[in-house]
Short mmCIF file of C-alpha atoms and ligand atoms in Angstrom, two decimals:
data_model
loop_
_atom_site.label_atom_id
_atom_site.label_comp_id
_atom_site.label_asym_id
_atom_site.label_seq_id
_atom_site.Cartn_x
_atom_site.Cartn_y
_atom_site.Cartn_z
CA UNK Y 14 91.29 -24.75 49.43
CA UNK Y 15 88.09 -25.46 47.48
CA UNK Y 16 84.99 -26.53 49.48
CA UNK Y 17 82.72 -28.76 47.79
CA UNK Y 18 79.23 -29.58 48.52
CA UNK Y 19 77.06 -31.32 46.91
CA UNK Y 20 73.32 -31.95 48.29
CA UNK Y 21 73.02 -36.01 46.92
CA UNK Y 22 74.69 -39.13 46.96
CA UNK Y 23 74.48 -38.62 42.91
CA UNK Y 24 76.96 -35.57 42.75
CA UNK Y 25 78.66 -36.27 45.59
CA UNK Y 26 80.05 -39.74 43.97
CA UNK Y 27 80.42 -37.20 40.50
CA UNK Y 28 82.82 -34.89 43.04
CA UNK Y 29 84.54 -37.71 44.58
CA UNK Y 30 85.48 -39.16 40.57
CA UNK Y 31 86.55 -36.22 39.20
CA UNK Y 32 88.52 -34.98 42.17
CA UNK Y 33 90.32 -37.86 43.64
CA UNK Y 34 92.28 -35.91 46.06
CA UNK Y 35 89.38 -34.16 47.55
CA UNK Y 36 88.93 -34.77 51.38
CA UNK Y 37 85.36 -36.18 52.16
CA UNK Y 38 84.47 -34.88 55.26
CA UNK Y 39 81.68 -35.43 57.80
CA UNK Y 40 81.31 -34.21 61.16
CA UNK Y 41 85.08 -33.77 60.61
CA UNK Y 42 86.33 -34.69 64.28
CA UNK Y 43 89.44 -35.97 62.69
CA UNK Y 44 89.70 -34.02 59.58
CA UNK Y 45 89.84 -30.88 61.02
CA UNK Y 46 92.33 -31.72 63.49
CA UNK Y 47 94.62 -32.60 60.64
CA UNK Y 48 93.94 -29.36 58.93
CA UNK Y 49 94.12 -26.84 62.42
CA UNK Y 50 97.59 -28.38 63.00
CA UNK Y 51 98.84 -28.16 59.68
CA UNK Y 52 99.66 -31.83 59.50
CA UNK Y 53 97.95 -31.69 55.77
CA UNK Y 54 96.55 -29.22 53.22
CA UNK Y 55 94.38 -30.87 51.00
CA UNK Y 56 93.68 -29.07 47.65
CA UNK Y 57 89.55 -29.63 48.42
CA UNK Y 58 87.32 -30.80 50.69
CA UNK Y 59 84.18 -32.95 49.77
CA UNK Y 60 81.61 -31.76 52.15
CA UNK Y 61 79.20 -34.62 52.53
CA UNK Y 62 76.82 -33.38 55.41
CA UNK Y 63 74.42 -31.54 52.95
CA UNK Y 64 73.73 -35.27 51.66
CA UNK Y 65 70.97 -36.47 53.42
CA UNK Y 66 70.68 -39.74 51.86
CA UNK Y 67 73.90 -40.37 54.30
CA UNK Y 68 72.54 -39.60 57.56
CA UNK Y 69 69.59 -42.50 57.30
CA UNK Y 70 69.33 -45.87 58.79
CA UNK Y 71 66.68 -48.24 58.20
CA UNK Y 72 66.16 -52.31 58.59
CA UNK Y 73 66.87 -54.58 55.75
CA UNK Y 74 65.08 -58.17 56.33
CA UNK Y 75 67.39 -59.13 59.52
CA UNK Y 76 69.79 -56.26 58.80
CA UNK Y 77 70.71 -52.97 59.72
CA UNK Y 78 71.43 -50.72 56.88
CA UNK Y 79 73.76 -47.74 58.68
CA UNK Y 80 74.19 -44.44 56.27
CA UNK Y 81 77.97 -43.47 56.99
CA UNK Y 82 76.76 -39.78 58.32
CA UNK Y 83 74.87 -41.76 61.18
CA UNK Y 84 76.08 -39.83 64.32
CA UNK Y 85 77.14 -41.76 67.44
CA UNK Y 86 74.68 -39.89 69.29
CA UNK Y 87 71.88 -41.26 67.36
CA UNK Y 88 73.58 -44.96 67.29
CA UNK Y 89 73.28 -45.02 71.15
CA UNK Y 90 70.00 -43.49 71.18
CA UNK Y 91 68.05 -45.25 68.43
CA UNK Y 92 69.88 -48.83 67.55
CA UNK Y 93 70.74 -49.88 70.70
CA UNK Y 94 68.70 -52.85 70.86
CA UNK Y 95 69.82 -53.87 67.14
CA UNK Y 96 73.54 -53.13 67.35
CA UNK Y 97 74.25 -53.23 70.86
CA UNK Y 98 77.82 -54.01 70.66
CA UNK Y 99 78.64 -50.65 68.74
CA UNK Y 100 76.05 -48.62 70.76
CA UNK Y 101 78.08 -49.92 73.85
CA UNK Y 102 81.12 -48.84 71.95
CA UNK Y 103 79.74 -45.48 70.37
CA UNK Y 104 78.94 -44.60 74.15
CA UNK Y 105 82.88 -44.46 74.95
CA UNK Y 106 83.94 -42.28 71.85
CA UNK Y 107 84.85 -38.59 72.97
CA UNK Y 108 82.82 -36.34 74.67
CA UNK Y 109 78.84 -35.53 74.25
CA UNK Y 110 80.11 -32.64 71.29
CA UNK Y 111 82.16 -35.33 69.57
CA UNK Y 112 79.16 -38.15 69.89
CA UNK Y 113 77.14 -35.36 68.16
CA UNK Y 114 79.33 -34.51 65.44
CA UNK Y 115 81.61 -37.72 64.49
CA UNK Y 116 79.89 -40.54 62.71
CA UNK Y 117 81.12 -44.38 61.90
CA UNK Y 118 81.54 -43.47 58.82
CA UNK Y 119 84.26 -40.61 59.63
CA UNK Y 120 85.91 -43.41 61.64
CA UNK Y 121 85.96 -46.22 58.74
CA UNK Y 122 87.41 -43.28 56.88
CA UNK Y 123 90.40 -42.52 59.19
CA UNK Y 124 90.42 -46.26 59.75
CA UNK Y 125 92.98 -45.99 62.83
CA UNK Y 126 93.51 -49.11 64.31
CA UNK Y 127 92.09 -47.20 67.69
CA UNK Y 128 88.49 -46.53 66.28
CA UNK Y 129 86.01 -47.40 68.96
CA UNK Y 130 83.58 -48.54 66.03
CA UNK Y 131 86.23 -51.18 64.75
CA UNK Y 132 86.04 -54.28 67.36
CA UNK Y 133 82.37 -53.46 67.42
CA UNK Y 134 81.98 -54.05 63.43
CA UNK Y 135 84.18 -56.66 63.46
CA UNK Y 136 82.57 -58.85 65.92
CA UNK Y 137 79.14 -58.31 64.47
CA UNK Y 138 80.50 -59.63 61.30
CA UNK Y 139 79.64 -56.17 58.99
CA UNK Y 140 80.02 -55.13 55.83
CA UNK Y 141 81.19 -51.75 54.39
CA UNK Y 142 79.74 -50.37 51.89
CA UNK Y 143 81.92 -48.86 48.60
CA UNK Y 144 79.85 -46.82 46.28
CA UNK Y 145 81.49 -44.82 43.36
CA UNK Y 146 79.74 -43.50 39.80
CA UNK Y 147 80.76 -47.23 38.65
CA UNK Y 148 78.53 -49.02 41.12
CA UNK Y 149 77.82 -50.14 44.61
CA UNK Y 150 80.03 -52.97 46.67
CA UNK Y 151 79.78 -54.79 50.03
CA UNK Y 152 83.41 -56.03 51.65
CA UNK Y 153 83.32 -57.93 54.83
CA UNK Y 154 84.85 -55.28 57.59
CA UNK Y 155 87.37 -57.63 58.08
CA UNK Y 156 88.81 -56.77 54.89
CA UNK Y 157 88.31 -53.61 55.03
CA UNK Y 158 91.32 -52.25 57.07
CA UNK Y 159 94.16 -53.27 54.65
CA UNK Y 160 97.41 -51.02 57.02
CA UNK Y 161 97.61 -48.26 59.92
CA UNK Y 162 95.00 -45.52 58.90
CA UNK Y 163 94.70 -47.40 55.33
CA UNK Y 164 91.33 -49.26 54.11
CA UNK Y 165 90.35 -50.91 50.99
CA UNK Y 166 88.25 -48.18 49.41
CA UNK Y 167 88.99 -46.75 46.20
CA UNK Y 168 90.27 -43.07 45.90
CA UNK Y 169 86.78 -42.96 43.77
CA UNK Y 170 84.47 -44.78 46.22
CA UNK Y 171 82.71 -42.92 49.23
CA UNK Y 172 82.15 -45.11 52.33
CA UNK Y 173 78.31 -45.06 52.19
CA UNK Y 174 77.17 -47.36 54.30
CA UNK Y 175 77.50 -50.50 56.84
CA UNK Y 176 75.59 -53.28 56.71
CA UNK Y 177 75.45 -54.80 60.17
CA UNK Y 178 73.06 -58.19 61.47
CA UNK Y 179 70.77 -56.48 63.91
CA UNK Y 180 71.77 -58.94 67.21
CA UNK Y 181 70.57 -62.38 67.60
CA UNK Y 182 72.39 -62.12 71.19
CA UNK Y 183 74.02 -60.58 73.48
CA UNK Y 184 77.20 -58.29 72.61
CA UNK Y 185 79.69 -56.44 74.48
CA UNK Y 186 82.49 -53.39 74.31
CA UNK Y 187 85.39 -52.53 76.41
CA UNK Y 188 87.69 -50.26 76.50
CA UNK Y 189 91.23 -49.48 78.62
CA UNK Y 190 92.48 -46.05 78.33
CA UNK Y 191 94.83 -44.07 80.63
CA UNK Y 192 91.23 -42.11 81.99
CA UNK Y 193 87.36 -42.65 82.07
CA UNK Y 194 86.79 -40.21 79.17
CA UNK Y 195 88.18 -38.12 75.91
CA UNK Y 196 90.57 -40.83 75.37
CA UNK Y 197 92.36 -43.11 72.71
CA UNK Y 198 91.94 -46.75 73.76
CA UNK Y 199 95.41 -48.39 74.74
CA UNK Y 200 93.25 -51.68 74.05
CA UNK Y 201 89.78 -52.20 73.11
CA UNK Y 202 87.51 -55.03 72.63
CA UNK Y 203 84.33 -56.15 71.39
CA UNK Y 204 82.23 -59.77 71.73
CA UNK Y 205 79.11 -60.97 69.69
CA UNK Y 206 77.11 -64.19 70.36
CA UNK Y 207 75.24 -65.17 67.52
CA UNK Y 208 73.28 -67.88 69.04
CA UNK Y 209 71.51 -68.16 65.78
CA UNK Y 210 74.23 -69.34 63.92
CA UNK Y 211 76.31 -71.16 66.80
CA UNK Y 212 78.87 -68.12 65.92
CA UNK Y 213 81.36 -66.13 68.23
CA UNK Y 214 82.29 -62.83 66.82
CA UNK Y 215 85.29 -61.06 67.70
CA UNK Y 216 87.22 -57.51 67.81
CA UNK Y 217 90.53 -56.32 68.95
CA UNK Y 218 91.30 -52.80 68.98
CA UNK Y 219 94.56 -51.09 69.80
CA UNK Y 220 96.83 -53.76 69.45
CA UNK Y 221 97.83 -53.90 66.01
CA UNK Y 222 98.70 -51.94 62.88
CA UNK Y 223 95.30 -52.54 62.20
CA UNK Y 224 91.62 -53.65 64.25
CA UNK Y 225 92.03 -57.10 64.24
CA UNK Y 226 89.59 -60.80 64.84
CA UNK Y 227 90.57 -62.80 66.79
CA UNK Y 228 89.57 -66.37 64.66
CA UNK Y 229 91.08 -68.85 66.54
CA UNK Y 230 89.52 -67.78 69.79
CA UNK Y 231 86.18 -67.44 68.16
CA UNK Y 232 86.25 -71.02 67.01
CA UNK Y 233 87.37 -72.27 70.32
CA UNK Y 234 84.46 -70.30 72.32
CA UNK Y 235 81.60 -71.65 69.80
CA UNK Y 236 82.56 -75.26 69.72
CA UNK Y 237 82.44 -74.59 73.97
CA UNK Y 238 79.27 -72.92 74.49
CA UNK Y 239 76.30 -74.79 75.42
CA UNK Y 240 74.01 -72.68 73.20
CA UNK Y 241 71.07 -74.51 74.22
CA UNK Y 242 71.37 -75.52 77.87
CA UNK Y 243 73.27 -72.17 78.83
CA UNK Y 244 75.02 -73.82 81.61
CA UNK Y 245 77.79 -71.89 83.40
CA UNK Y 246 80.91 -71.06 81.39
CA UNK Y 247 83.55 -73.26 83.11
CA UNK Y 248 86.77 -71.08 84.30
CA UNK Y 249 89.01 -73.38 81.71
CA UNK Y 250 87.05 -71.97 79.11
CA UNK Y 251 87.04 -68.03 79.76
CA UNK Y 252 90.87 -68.40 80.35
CA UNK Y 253 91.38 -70.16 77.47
CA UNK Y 254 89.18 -67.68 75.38
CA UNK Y 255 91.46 -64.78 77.13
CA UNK Y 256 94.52 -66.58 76.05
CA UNK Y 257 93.74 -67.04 72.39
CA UNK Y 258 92.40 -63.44 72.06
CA UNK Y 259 95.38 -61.82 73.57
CA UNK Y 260 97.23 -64.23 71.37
CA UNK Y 261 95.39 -62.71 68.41
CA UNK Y 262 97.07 -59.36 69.08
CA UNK Y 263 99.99 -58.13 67.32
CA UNK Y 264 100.84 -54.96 69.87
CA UNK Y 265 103.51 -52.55 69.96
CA UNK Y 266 105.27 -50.25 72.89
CA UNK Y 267 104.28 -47.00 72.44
CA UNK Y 268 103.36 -43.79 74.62
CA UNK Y 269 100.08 -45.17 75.44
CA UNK Y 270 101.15 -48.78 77.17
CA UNK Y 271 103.35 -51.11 76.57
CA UNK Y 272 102.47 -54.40 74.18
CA UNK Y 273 102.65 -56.66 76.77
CA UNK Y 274 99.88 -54.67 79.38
CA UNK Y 275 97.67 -54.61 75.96
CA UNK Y 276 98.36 -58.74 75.97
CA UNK Y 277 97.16 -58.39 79.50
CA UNK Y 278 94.65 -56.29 78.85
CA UNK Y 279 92.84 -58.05 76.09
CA UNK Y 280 92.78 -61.16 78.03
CA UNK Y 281 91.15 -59.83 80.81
CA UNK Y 282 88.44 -57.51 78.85
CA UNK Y 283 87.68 -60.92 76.75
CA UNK Y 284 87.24 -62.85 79.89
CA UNK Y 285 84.70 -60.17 81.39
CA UNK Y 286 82.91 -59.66 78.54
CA UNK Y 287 82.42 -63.08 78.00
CA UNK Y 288 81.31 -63.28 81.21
CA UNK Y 289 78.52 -60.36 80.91
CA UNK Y 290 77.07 -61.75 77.62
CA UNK Y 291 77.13 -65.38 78.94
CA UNK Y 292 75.31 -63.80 81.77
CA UNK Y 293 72.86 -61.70 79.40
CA UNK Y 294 72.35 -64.88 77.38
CA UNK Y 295 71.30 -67.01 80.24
CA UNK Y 296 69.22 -64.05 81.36
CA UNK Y 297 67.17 -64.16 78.33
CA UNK Y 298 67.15 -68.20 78.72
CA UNK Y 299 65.22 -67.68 81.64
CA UNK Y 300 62.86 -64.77 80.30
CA UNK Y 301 61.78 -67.66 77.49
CA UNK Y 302 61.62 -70.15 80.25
CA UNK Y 303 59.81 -68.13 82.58
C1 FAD C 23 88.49 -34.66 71.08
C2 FAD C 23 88.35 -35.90 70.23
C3 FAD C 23 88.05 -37.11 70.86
C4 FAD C 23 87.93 -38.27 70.10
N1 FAD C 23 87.65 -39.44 70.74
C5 FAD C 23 87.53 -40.58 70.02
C6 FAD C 23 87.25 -41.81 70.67
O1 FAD C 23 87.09 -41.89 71.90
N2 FAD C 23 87.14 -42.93 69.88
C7 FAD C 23 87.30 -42.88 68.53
O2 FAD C 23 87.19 -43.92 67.88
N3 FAD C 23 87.56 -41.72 67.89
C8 FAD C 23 87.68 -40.58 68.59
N4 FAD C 23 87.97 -39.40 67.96
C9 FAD C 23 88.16 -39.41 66.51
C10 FAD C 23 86.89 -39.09 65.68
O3 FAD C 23 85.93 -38.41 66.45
C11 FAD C 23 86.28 -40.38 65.10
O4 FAD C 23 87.20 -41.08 64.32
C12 FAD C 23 85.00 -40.08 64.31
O5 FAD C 23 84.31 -41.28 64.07
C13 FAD C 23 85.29 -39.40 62.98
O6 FAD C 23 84.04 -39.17 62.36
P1 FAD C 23 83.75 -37.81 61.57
O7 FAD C 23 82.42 -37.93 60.97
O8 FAD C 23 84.03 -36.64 62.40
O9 FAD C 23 84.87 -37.96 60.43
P2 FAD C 23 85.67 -36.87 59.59
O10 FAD C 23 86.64 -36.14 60.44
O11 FAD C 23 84.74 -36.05 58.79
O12 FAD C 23 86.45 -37.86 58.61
C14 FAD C 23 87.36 -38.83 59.14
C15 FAD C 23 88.09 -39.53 57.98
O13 FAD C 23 87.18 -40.29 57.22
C16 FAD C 23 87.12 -39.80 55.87
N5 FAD C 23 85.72 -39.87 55.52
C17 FAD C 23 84.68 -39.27 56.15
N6 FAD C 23 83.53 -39.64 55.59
C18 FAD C 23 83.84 -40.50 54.59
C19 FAD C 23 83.08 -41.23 53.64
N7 FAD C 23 81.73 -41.17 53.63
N8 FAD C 23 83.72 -42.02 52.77
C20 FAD C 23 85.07 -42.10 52.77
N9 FAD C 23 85.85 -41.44 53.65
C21 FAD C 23 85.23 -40.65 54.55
C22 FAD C 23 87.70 -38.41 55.91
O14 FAD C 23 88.24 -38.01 54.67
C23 FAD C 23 88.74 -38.57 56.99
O15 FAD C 23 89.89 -39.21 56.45
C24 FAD C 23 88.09 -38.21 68.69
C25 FAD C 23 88.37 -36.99 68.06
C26 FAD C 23 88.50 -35.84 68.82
C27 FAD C 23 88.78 -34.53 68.14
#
């Protein structure tokens, strides 16, 4: 197997055109498990953690501009205030070796509908960004995911970056699995207010062949908010919101839980999570006022 590894963004993006079928690899928390069990051989492997250039973040006006090799670790520890929704999430992801080796990048790559980074990005409304020898692109993360482990990059584009809002409000994660650590979500889901914009943003994890939004439930929430007078959400409202999210999901049975306990699931994480950024919101209501 050929190791390749280039030391910028420049020959890196050379590699990745002139060897299509070599595996990019990061902190390679999911690569290598493919490789130590044999379930695939690649002919190369595109080393990427010798690029620097990857392994930045930095603000952009109102947005944050996250290099694909940022770590979890550092997510949690240095952009918690502007992407609090997938520091929340990054916080749930493995163990403290796996938060210091796997990066959102390596999980845009794998792009498994049970990334902890997915509802997160989705609900934050962020872009992915493609870059190849040809040029640079931004798709909405949304689009991104395109089938189970499949996303919409090129076999000549490296995910570089993600281009994320920093928060305007309050955002939340959660996450069921079977235990309180090391494990694959059996559902997952994240919530961002953008008071800013009037805007609910939405991720489902878990339950479907691919992280999914749940649009009709963010439409639903924003036209019921009172942005402005931050009264109480009214019960009829968070059940509602539950219902349309869960309705949003396309699960399956599998070892993990069935599709209807994800159904469950979902509503129930929506209606809490609504209820601790509502309460977050207000909170900061009363800072202003104060
Ligand atoms: C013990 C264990 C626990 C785990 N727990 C969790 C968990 O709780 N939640 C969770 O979401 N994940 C979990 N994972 C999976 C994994 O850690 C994550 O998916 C992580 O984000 C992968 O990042 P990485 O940098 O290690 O990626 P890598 O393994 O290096 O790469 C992952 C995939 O992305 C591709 N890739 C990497 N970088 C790029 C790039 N720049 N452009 C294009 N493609 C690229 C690779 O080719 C590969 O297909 C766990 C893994 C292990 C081994």
């Amino acid at each position: 197997m050929d190791f390749l590894s280039p030391t910028t963004l420049a020959d890196a993006l050379a590699a990745r055109a002139e060897q299509p079928g070599a595996v990019p690899i990061m902190g390679g928390t999911d690569v290598m498990v493919e490789i130590n069990f044999d379930r695939h051989r690649p002919p190369a492997l595109l080393d990427l953690t010798r690029v620097t250039d990857l392994a930045t973040w930095e603000r952009v006006g109102g947005e944050v501009r996250l290099g694909a090799g940022v770590t979890y670790a550092r997510v949690i520890s240095e952009l918690a205030t502007e992407l609090p929704g997938l520091a929340l999430a990054a916080r749930t992801v493995g163990s403290p070796q796996i938060r210091n080796r796997g990066t959102v990048g390596g999980n845009l790559g794998a792009a498994s509908p049970a990334g902890d980074c997915h509802p997160a990005l989705l609900a934050a409304h962020a872009e992915v960004e493609l870059s190849s020898v040809a040029g640079v692109r931004r798709v909405p993360v949304a689009d991104f995911y395109t089938g189970p482990k499949k996303h919409a990059g090129r076999p000549d584009e490296l995910v570089t970056a993600v281009w994320v809002r920093a928060a305007s409000g309050p955002q939340q994660f959660s996450k069921i699995g079977t235990r309180n650590a090391m494990v694959i979500a059996v559902a997952a889901f994240g919530l961002a207010l953008h008071p800013d914009q009037r805007a609910v943003g939405t991720g489902i994890g878990s339950a479907g062949p691919t992280p999914l939004r749940a649009r009709e439930a963010e439409t639903f929430l924003a036209g019921e908010l009172d942005w402005d007078g931050r009264v109480a959400v009214p019960d009829r409202v968070a059940r509602e919101f539950g219902r349309l999210v869960a309705a949003a999901a396309t699960p399956i049975d599998d070892v993990r839980g069935t599709a209807a306990y994800r159904r469950h699931a979902l509503a129930v994480m929506a209606r809490r999570c609504l209820a601790w950024a509502w309460a977050d919101h207000r909170a900061g209501h009363q800072e202003v006022q104060g």
